[in-house]
Every structure is written in structure tokens, then in C-alpha cells.
XYZ file of C-alpha atoms in Angstrom:
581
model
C -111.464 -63.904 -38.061
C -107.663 -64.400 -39.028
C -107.448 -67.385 -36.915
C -111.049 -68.868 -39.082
C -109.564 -67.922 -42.108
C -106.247 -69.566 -41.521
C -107.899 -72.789 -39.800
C -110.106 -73.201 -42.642
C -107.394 -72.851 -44.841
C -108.033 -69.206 -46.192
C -106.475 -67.803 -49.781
C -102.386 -67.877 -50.384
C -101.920 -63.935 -49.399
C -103.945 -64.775 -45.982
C -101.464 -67.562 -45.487
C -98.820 -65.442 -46.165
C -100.025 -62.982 -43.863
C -100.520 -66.044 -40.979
C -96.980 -67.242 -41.554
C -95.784 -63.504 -41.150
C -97.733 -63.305 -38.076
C -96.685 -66.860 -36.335
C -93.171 -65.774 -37.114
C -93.369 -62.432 -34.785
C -95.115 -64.170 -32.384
C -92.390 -66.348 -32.185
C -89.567 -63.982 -32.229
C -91.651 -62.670 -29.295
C -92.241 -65.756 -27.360
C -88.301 -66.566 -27.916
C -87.375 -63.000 -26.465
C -89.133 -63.259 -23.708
C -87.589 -66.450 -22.817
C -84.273 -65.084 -23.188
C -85.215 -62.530 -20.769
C -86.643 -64.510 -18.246
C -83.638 -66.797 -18.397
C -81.451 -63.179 -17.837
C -83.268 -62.247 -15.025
C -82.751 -65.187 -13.391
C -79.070 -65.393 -13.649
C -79.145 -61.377 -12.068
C -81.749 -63.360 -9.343
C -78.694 -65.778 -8.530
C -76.339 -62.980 -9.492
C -78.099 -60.733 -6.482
C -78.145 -63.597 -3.924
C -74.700 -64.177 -4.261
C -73.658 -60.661 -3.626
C -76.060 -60.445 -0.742
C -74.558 -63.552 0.757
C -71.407 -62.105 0.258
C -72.556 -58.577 2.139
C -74.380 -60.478 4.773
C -70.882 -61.623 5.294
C -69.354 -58.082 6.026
C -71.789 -56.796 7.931
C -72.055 -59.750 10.764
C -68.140 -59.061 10.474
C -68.235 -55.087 10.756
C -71.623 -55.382 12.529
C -73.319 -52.350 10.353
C -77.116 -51.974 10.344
C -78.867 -54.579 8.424
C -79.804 -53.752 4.357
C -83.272 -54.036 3.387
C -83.487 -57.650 1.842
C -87.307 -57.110 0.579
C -87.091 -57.635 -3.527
C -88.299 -54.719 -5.339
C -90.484 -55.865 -8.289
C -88.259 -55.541 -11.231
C -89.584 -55.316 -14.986
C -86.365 -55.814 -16.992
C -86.073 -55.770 -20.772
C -82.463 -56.702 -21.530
C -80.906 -57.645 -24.440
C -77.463 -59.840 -23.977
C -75.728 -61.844 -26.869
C -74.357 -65.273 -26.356
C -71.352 -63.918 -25.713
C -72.071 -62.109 -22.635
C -73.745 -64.925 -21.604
C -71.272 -67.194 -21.999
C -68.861 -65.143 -20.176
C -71.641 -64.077 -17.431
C -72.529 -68.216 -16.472
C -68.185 -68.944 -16.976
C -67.968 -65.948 -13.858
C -70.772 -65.382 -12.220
C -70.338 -61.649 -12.018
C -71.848 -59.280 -14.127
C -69.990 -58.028 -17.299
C -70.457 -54.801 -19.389
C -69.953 -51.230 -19.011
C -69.227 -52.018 -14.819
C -65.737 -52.181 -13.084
C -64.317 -55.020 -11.734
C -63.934 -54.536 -7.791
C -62.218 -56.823 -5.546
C -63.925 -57.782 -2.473
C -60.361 -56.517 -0.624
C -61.509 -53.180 -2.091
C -65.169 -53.029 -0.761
C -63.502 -54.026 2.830
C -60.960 -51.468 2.809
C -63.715 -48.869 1.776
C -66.045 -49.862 4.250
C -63.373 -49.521 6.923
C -62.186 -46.189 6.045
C -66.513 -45.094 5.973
C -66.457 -46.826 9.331
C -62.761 -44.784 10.562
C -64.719 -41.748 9.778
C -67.829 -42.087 10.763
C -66.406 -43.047 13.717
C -63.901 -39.664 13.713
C -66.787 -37.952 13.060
C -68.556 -38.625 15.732
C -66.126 -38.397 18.028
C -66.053 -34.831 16.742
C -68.996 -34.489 17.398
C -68.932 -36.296 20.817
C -66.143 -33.757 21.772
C -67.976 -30.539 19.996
C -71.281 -31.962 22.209
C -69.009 -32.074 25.814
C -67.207 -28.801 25.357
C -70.459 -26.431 24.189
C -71.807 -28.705 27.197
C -69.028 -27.899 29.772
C -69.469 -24.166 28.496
C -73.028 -23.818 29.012
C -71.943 -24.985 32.819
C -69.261 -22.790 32.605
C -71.568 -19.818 31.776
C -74.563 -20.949 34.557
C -71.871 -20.848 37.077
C -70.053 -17.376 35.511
C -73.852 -15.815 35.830
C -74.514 -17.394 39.305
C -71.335 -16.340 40.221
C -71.513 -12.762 39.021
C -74.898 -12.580 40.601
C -73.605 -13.033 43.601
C -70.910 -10.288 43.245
C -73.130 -7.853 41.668
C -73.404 -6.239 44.753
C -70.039 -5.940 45.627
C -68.684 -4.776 41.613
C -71.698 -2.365 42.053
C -70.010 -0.734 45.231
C -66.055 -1.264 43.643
C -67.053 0.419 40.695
C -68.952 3.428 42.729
C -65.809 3.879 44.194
C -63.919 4.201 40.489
C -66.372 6.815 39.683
C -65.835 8.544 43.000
C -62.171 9.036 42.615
C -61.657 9.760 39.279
C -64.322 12.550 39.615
C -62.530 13.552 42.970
C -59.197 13.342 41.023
C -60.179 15.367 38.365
C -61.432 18.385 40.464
C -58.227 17.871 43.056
C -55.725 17.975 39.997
C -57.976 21.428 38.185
C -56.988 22.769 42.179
C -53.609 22.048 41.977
C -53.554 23.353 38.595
C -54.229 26.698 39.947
C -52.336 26.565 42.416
C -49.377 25.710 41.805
C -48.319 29.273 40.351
C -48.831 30.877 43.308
C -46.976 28.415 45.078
C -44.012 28.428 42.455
C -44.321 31.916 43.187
C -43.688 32.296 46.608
C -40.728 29.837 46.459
C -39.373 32.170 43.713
C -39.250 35.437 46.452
C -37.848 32.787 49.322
C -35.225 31.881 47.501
C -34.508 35.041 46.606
C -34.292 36.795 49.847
C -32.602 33.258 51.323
C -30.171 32.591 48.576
C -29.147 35.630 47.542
C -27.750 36.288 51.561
C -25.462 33.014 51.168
C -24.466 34.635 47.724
C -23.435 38.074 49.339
C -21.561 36.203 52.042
C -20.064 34.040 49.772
C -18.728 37.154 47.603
C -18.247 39.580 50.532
C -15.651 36.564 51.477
C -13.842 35.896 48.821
C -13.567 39.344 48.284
C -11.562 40.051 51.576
C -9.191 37.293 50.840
C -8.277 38.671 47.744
C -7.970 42.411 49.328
C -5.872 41.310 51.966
C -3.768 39.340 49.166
C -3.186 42.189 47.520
C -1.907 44.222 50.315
C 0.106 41.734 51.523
C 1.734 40.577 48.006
C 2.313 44.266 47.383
C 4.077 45.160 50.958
C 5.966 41.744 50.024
C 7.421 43.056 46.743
C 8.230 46.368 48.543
C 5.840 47.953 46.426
C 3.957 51.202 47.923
C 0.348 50.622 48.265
C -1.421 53.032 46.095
C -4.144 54.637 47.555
C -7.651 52.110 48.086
C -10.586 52.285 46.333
C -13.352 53.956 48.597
C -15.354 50.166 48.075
C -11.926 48.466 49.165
C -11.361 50.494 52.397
C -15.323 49.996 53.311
C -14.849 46.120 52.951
C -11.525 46.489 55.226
C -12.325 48.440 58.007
C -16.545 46.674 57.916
C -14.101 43.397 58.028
C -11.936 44.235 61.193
C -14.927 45.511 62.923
C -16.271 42.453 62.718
C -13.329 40.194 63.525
C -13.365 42.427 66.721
C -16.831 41.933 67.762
C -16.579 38.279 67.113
C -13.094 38.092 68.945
C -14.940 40.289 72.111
C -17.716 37.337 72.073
C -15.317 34.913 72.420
C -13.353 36.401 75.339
C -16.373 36.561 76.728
C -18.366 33.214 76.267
C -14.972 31.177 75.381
C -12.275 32.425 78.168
C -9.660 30.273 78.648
C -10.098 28.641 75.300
C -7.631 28.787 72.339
C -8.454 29.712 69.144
C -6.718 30.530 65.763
C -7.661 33.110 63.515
C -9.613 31.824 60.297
C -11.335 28.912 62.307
C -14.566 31.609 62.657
C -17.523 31.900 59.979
C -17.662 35.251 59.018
C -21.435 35.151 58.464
C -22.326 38.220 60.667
C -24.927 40.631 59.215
C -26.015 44.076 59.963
C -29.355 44.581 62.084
C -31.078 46.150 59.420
C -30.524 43.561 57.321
C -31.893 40.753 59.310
C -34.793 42.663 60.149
C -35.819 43.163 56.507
C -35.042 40.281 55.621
C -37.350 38.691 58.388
C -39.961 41.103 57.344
C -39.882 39.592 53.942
C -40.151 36.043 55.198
C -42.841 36.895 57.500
C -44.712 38.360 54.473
C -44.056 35.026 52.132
C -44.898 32.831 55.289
C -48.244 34.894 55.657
C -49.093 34.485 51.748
C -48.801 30.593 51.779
C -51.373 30.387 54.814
C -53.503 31.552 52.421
C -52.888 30.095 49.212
C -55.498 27.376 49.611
C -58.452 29.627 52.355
C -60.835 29.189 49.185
C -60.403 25.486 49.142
C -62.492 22.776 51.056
C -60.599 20.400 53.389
C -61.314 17.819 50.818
C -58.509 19.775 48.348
C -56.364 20.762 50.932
C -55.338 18.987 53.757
C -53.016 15.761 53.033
C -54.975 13.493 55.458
C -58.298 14.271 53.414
C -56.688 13.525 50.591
C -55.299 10.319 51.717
C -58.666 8.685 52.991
C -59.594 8.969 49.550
C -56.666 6.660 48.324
C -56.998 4.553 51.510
C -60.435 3.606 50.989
C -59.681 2.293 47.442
C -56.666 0.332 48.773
C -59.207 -1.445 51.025
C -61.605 -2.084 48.702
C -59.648 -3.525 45.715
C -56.015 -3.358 46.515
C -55.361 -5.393 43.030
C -56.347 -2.338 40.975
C -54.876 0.022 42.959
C -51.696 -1.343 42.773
C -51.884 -2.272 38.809
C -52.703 1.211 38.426
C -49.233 2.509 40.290
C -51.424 5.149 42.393
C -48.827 4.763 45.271
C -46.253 5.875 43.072
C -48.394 8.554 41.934
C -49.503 9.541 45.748
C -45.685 11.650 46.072
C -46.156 13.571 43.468
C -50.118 14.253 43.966
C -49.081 15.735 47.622
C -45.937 17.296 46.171
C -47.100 21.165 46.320
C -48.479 20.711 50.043
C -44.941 19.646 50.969
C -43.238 22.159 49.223
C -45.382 24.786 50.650
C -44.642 23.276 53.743
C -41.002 23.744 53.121
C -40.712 27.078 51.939
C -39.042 28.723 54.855
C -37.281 25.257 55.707
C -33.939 26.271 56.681
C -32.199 22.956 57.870
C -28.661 24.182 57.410
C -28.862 27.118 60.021
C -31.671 26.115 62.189
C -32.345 22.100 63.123
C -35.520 23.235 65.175
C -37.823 22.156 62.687
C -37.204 18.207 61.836
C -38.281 16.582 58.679
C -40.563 14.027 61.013
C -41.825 16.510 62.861
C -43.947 18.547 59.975
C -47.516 18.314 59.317
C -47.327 16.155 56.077
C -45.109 13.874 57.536
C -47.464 13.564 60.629
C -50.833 13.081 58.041
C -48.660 10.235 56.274
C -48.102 8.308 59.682
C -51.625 8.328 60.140
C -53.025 7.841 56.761
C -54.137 4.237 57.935
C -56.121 5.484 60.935
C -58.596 6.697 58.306
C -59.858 3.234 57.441
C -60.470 -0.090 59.770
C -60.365 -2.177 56.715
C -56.799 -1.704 56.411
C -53.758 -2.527 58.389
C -51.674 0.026 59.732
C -48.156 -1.792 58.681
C -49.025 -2.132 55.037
C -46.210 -2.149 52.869
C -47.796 0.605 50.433
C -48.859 2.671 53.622
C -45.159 2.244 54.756
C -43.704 3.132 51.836
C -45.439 6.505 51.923
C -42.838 8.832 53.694
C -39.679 7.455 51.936
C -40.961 8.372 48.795
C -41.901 11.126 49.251
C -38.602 12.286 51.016
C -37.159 10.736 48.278
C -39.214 12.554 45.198
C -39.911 15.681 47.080
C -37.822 16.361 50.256
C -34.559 15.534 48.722
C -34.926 18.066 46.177
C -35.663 20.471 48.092
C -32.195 19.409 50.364
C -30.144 19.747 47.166
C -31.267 23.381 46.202
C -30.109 24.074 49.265
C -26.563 22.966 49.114
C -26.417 24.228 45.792
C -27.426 27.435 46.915
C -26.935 27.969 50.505
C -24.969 25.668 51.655
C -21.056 27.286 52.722
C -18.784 24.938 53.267
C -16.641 26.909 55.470
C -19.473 26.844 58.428
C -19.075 24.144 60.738
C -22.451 24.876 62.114
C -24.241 24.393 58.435
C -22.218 21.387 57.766
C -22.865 19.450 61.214
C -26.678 20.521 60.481
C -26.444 18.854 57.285
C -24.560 15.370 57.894
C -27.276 14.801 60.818
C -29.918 15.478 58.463
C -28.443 13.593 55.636
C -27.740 10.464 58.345
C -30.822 10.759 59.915
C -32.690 10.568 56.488
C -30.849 7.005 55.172
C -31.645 5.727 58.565
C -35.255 5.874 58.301
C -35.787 5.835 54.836
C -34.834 2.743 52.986
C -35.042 3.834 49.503
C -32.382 6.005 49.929
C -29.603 3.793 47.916
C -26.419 5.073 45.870
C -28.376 4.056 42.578
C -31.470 6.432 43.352
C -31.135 9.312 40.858
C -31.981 11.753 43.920
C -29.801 10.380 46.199
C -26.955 10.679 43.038
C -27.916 13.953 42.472
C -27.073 15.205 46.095
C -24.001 13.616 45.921
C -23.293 15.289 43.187
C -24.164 18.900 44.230
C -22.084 18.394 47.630
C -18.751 17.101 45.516
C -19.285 20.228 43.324
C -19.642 22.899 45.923
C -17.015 21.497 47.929
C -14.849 22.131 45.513
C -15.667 24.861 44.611
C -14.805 26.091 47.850
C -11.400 24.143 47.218
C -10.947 26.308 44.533
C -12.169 29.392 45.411
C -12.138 30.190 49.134
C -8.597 27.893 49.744
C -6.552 29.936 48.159
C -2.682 29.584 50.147
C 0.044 31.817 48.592
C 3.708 31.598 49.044
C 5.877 33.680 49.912
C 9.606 34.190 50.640
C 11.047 33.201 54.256
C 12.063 36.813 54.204
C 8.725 38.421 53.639
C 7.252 36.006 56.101
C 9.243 36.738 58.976
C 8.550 40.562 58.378
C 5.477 41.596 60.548
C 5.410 44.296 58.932
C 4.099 42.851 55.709
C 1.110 40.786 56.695
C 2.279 37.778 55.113
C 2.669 35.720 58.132
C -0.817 36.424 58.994
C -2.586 36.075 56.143
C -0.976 32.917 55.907
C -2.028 31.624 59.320
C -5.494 32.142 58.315
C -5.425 30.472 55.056
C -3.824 27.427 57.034
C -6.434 27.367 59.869
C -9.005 27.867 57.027
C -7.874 24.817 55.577
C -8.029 22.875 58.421
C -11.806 24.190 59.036
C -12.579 22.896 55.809
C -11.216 19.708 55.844
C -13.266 19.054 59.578
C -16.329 20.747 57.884
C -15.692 17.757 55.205
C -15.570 15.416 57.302
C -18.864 15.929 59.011
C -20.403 14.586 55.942
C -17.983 11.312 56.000
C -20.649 9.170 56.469
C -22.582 10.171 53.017
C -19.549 10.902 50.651
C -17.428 7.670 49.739
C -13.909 7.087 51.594
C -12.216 7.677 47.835
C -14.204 10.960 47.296
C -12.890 11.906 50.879
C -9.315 11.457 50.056
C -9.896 13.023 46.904
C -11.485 16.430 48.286
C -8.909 16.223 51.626
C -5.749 14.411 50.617
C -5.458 15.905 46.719
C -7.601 19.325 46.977
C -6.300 20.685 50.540
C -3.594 19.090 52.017
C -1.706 19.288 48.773
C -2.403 23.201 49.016
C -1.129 23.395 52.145
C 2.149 22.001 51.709
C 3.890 23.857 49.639
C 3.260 26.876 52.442
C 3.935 25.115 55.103
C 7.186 24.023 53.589
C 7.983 27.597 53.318
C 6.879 28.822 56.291
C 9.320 29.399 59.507
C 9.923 25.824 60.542
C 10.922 26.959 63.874
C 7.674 28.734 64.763
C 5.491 26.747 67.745
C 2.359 28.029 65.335
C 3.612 24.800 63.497
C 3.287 22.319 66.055
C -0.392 22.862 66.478
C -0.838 23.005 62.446
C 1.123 19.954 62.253
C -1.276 18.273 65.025
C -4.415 19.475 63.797
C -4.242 17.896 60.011
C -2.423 15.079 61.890
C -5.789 14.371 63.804
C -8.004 14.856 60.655
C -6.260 12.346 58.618
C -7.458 8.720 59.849
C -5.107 5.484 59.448
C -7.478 4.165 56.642
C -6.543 7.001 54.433
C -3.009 6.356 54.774
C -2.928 2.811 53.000
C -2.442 4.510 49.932
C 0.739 6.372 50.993
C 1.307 6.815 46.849
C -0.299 10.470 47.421
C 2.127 13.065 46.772
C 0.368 15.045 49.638
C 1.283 12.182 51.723
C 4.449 11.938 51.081
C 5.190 15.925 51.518
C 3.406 15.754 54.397
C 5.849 13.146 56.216
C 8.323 15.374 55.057
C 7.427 18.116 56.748
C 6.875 15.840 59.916
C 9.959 15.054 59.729
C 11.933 19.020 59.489
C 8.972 19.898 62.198
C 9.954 17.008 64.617
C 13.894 17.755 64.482
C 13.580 21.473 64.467
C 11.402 20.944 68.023
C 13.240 17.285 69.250
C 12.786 19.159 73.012
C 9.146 19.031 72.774
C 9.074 14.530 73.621
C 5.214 14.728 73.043
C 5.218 16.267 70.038
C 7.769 13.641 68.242
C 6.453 10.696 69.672
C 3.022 11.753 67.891
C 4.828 12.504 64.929
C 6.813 8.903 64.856
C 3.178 7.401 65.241
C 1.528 8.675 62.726
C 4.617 8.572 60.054
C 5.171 4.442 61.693
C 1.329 4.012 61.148
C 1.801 5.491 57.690
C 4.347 3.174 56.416
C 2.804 0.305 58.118
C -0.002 0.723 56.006
């Protein structure tokens, strides 16, 4: 109706109203040109920039973009400015950021690097959980397959530490009793060396007294009832042992004080055997209420073998053959209890029971050879751990230096043990502590049983004093000693040996010997014996005082008796051998 009015030329406020109108409309109509013309410069704008990232990706060769247009309805308003600058650029200007093409490439590349890194990562992650899963099929397949034989190995665990367990609450009671009975042996045993040792020592002092007394001309006061006993109990048994040797030993010399006076009264050995007999009896029995499985050694052993053969990995990570000595220890030392290896050599280490059951420990089992080193290194150990021990409570104890027969018992045992057994070094502590016991009782027979007085010339040559004598048998004791000593020469070091023989006897000896009656033919065969028990190798250190007074002496003893030719010749060889060295 507008459009009539105005046509037909309507009233002046309808034609104001019609201008009005034809002036929106063409604001409008001009707008949208504008905008049209805008959204074709971002339609050229757009085609650039895909030409442009058409370009990078045929150069990086990414995935194609999705070139379909998206139908756009854009109402923008730009001034002539922005236009002007947009058509003098061609890139779009406003609120954006400039960005270089350089920029877009470098960003691209480092998406690319790691994208790239990432799946590499990924790649890697994908081949290890891969190789694992293998890994694990195999591990399964594998342990499948074993199943049987971990089922049986760890049977076997179970079975010994269940069998350990009751074996050790055994030993647990045991081992009083046992403890117990080697408590009354070494009573009855040790206290006989200690009486012997005393009984002695006490005669050498008595007859020290009576002769130092007669030597000062001092009257001898009436005895003591004990001191007359041990006199006239000591020359009755000097005579029976000097009857036994006129008549097993005729024709042969001998000088007083080379005899052991170890004799005993009947009575005493048979209650003393009684009491052994008794102890012996008692550890027969200590284990009746056992089963074999507890108390025999070669029982025990299969047990031990058997797991060796099975896994011998685990049984040697677990040190059980280190443990084995120890485990066994009370059978031994039940075994030993009336071990006497110093008097009697009847009963040898490798011919006992346990030592017999260790031998044979590998017959128990065909899975295992008989020369394995662990099986082999059975018996030294345990003569090391257990046997030696026992060996040095006996010297410290028992042992009297002053018996040939207990010492020539001893160095064969001692020699025959470092033959066979291996272990047996300087550095063991056992071995050391052995050492150690022999050094100390030796000298304490140095110190105590050794004992050489002097006296004048005067005193000497009287008979009637004793002196000469009891100095004879101090001498000849000496000498025992020193070829008691050197029965254990192959255990004790050659400087321990000159020690105990050069420094602690001969250098006693001297000084009475220098005193003594030169011209007696007593000192010939003195002179030859400790001649023969000192060896050329000991000589190289002729420093030794003892040396030194000893040539002396050679020397007064040689010209006092030039008549006997065999005598000094001996004498010029050993002093020529001495300086030589």
C-alpha cells in the first residue's frame, strides 16, 4: 500500500516516510555489498594459504586436509582502512599475529620429531611388553616342565629341616650326659698325670734338700713322716725298675734319670680301671633310647648325602658341610672319651667308627661320586674342629714331657695327622692352638722339672753328700728332655727348637757341667750325648751363649782326656762344624 501511495504520489509525511525507507534500504543493499566484496577477499585469502599448505604437506608428506568449503554466513564489518591494508598484503590484519612461514615449518617439524619419538616409544613399549609376554610363555612352559622335579627338591627341604629339628632336640639332651661322662674321665685320667707330675717334682726337691744340707755340713734334722714315705716309696721303685732292666736290658748301659718314673701301685690301676670300665659302660648307653636315624653317623649322613645329590647348589650356599663337623661332634667325642693316644697307640684315629662312617658316607647314594670334594673334605674337618681339640686337652693335661714313650706317641700322631689331612696349616686356629699348648708345657717342664744346682768341686767329689748324684740325674734328665723334644721336631719350628733346647736346657746345663769334675769319664758320655742331639743346622747361629759355653767345655773335656783319640776327634768335628757355620 506504501509502494501505491508513494507511486501515486501520496501526501508530504508519506513521502517523507518513503525517502526514510529507500534510504535504509540502501544502507542495506550497500552493506551487503561490502560484505560480499569481504568475503571474497577471505575466499582468495583461504586459497592462498591452502596453496601455500598444499605446499608443506607434498614436502613433509602429512595426511591430506579436508579441502571441502564449509558454508560460511559472515557478517563483518571492516573500514577502508583495513581494507586498504588487507588488498596492499594479502594477509589478514586485526587482532591475529603475524607468523612467518619459517615458523609454521619449524613447528611442523618439531610435531613431526615427536610424533615420530613418540611412536617410537611406543614401538619400543609394544616390543618389550611383547618380548615379555614370550618371556613369561616360556618361564610357565618351562616351570611346567620342572614342576615335577621342584615338587620332589622341595620335599626333600621339608624332610630335612623336620629331620634336623628332631636330631638337634636329641642332641640337646644329650649332650649333658655326654659332657658328663667326659667330666669323670678326665678326672680319673688327668688327675693321675697330675699326681705323677707332683709326686716328681716333689722328690727332686727332697733329694735337693738333703743334698744342699749335707753340702753345707749342716745336720739333717729329722724328716717329716710324708718326706721319709716319698723317699723310701721312691728307692723302692728305682729298684724294681733297675731289677727290670737287668733283666730285659742285660748288657745295656744306662744312666740314672733317663727312666720315667710313672710306676703306680696295683690298687691303683685297678680302681682306676674299674672307673673307666664304669664311664665306658655309661656311654654305650647314652643314646639305647634313640632310633638309628639319631644315632649312628652313617644314618645321619645319608640324610645330607641325598640333598647333596639332589641340589648340590643349595647345599653348598647353605654351608651344611661346614655345619656337618659340628652336627657329628658329640658322637666323636663320645667316641673319644677313653682315647688315650699318648700311652697307648692301639687305637688309631682312622681306625674308629666315625672315621670309618665318613669314608663311606658316599656309598649311601649312587647319585653321587665317591671323590667329591665336599665328601672328601669330611674327615679333615672334622679332625680339625673336633679331634684336635680333643689332642690339645691332652697335652695340656696329660701330656709329661719327660716320657719318651708319650712323646714318640705323640709326634707320630701329630705327623700322621698333617699327612692326611690337608687343612692342617700353621694359620688354622686349632692347629695354632696346639702349638701353643706344647711350647707352654714344655716349658714348663723347663722350668719346673730341670732344675740343675751347683755346687762346690769339694762337695761334689764327696760321696758322701749326694751331690754328685743328684747331679748326674739332673744332667741325664736334661738330656731325656731335650730327645723327648725332639721327637716333636717335625711340628714345632726349627727357631722354637733352639729356643726350648739351645736357651732353656743346654744353657742350664752348663754352668754344672762347668763345675763338675772335669776329669770324670761320666763326662765323656754327657759331652757325647748333647753333642749328638744338637744338629749342624742349629749351629749357624753360633751367637748363643749356650753355644759358646758349650765349646768351652769341649774344649777343658777334650784336653783333660787327649788319650781317649775318639773322643777328641768328635769333639774337633763338631766345634770345626760349629765355626764353619
Amino acid at each position: 500500500m506504501d509502494f501505491l501511495a508513494h507511486e501515486g504520489g501520496g501526501s508530504d509525511d508519506g513521502h517523507e516516510q518513503s525517502d526514510e525507507e529507500v534510504t535504509r534500504w540502501e544502507r542495506e543493499q550497500m552493506k551487503k555489498g561490502v560484505s560480499s566484496h569481504k568475503v571474497e577477499m577471505l575466499e582468495r585469502e583461504r586459497a592462498k594459504m591452502e596453496a601455500v599448505m598444499k605446499a608443506i604437506r607434498s614436502s613433509m608428506e602429512l595426511p591430506p586436509e579436508n579441502r571441502e568449503q564449509l558454508p560460511m554466513e559472515m557478517d563483518i564489518d571492516f573500514s577502508e582502512s583495513d581494507m586498504l591494508s588487507l588488498s596492499q598484503t594479502g594477509r589478514v590484519s586485526g587482532k591475529t599475529i603475524a607468523v612467518s612461514l619459517k615458523e609454521i615449518l619449524s613447528k611442523l617439524q618439531q610435531r613431526k620429531k615427536d610424533g615420530k619419538e613418540s611412536v617410537n616409544a611406543r614401538e619400543a613399549e609394544f616390543e618389550r611388553t611383547t618380548a615379555q609376554i614370550q618371556e613369561n610363555k616360556e618361564m610357565i612352559s618351562k616351570l611346567e616342565m620342572e614342576e615335577p622335579r621342584i615338587r620332589e627338591r622341595f620335599q626333600v627341604y621339608q624332610d630335612i629341616r623336620a629331620y634336623a629339628r628332631d636330631l638337634l632336640e636329641c642332641l640337646s639332651e644329650k649332650i649333658s650326659e655326654v659332657k658328663d661322662l667326659e667330666s669323670r674321665m678326665a678326672e680319673i685320667l688327668d688327675g693321675r698325670a697330675r699326681r705323677l707330675r707332683t709326686r716328681r717334682r716333689n722328690d727332686v726337691h727332697d733329694m735337693y734338700d738333703e743334698c744342699s744340707a749335707a753340702a753345707a755340713g749342716r745336720p739333717l734334722h729329722q724328716r717329716a713322716p710324708e718326706v721319709s714315705q716319698r723317699a723310701a716309696e721312691r728307692e723302692a721303685r728305682r729298684s724294681r725298675r733297675r731289677r727290670l732292666r737287668e733283666n730285659t736290658l742285660e748288657g745295656v748301659s744306662h744312666e740314672e734319670g733317663l727312666s720315667t718314673d710313672d710306676e703306680e701301685t696295683n690298687s691303683e690301676i685297678i680302681a682306676r680301671q674299674q672307673s673307666i670300665d664304669e664311664i665306658r659302660a655309661a656311654a654305650n648307653v647314652i643314646f639305647v633310647d634313640a632310633l638309628d636315624d639319631f644315632c649312628r653317623i652313617d644314618r645321619i649322613l645319608s640324610r645330607f648325602v641325598d640333598w647333596l645329590a639332589h641340589d648340590e647348589e643349595s647345599f653348598v650356599n647353605a654351608y651344611v658341610h661346614l655345619c656337618i663337623p659340628k652336627l657329628i661332634s658329640l658322637f666323636i667325642r663320645l667316641e673319644l672319651i677313653d682315647w688315650g693316644p699318648l700311652e697307648n697307640d692301639s687305637r688309631p684315629v682312622n681306625s674308629m667308627r666315625w672315621y670309618e662312617d665318613l669314608i663311606g658316607c658316599a656309598a649311601v647314594s649312587s647319585n653321587i661320586n665317591v671323590e667329591h670334594p665336599i665328601l672328601v673334605s669330611l674327615i679333615p674337618l672334622c679332625i680339625e674342629k673336633v679331634v684336635l681339640w680333643k689332642i690339645t686337652d691332652l697335652i695340656r693335661e696329660r701330656w709329661d714331657p719327660l716320657s719318651q714313650h708319650q712323646c714318640r706317641n705323640l709326634g707320630f700322631l701329630l705327623n700322621q695327622l698333617i699327612d692326611e689331612c690337608p687343612t692342617l696349616v700353621p694359620s688354622s686356629r686349632p692347629v695354632q692352638k696346639l702349638l701353643q699348648t706344647i711350647c707352654l708345657r714344655a716349658q714348663d717342664a723347663i722350668d719346673e722339672d730341670l732344675f740343675v744346682p751347683i755346687y762346690s768341686k769339694q762337695a761334689v767329689e764327696n760321696p758322701a753328700t749326694g751331690c754328685k748324684a743328684f747331679l748326674d740325674r739332673q744332667t741325664w734328665t736334661s738330656v731325656k728332655l731335650i730327645r723327648c723334644l725332639n721327637c716333636l721336631s717335625a711340628v714345632l719350628s726349627e727357631e722354637k727348637m733352639r729356643e726350648l733346647v739351645l736357651d732353656g736346657i743346654v744353657n742350664r746345663v752348663m754352668p754344672a757341667l762347668q763345675c763338675a769334675t772335669i776329669s770324670d769319664q761320666s763326662m765323656i758320655r754327657k759331652c757325647r750325648a748333647l753333642m749328638k742331639l744338637i744338629p749342624a743346622a742349629w749351629r749357624e747361629n753360633n751367637t748363643r751363649i749356650a753355644l759358646r759355653n758349650f765349646n768351652d767345655l769341649l774344649g777343658k773335656v777334650a784336653e783333660e782326656h787327649k788319650n781317649n783319640r775318639e773322643f777328641v776327634k768328635e769333639v774337633k768335628k763338631f766345634v770345626i762344624v760349629n765355626k764353619c757355620c
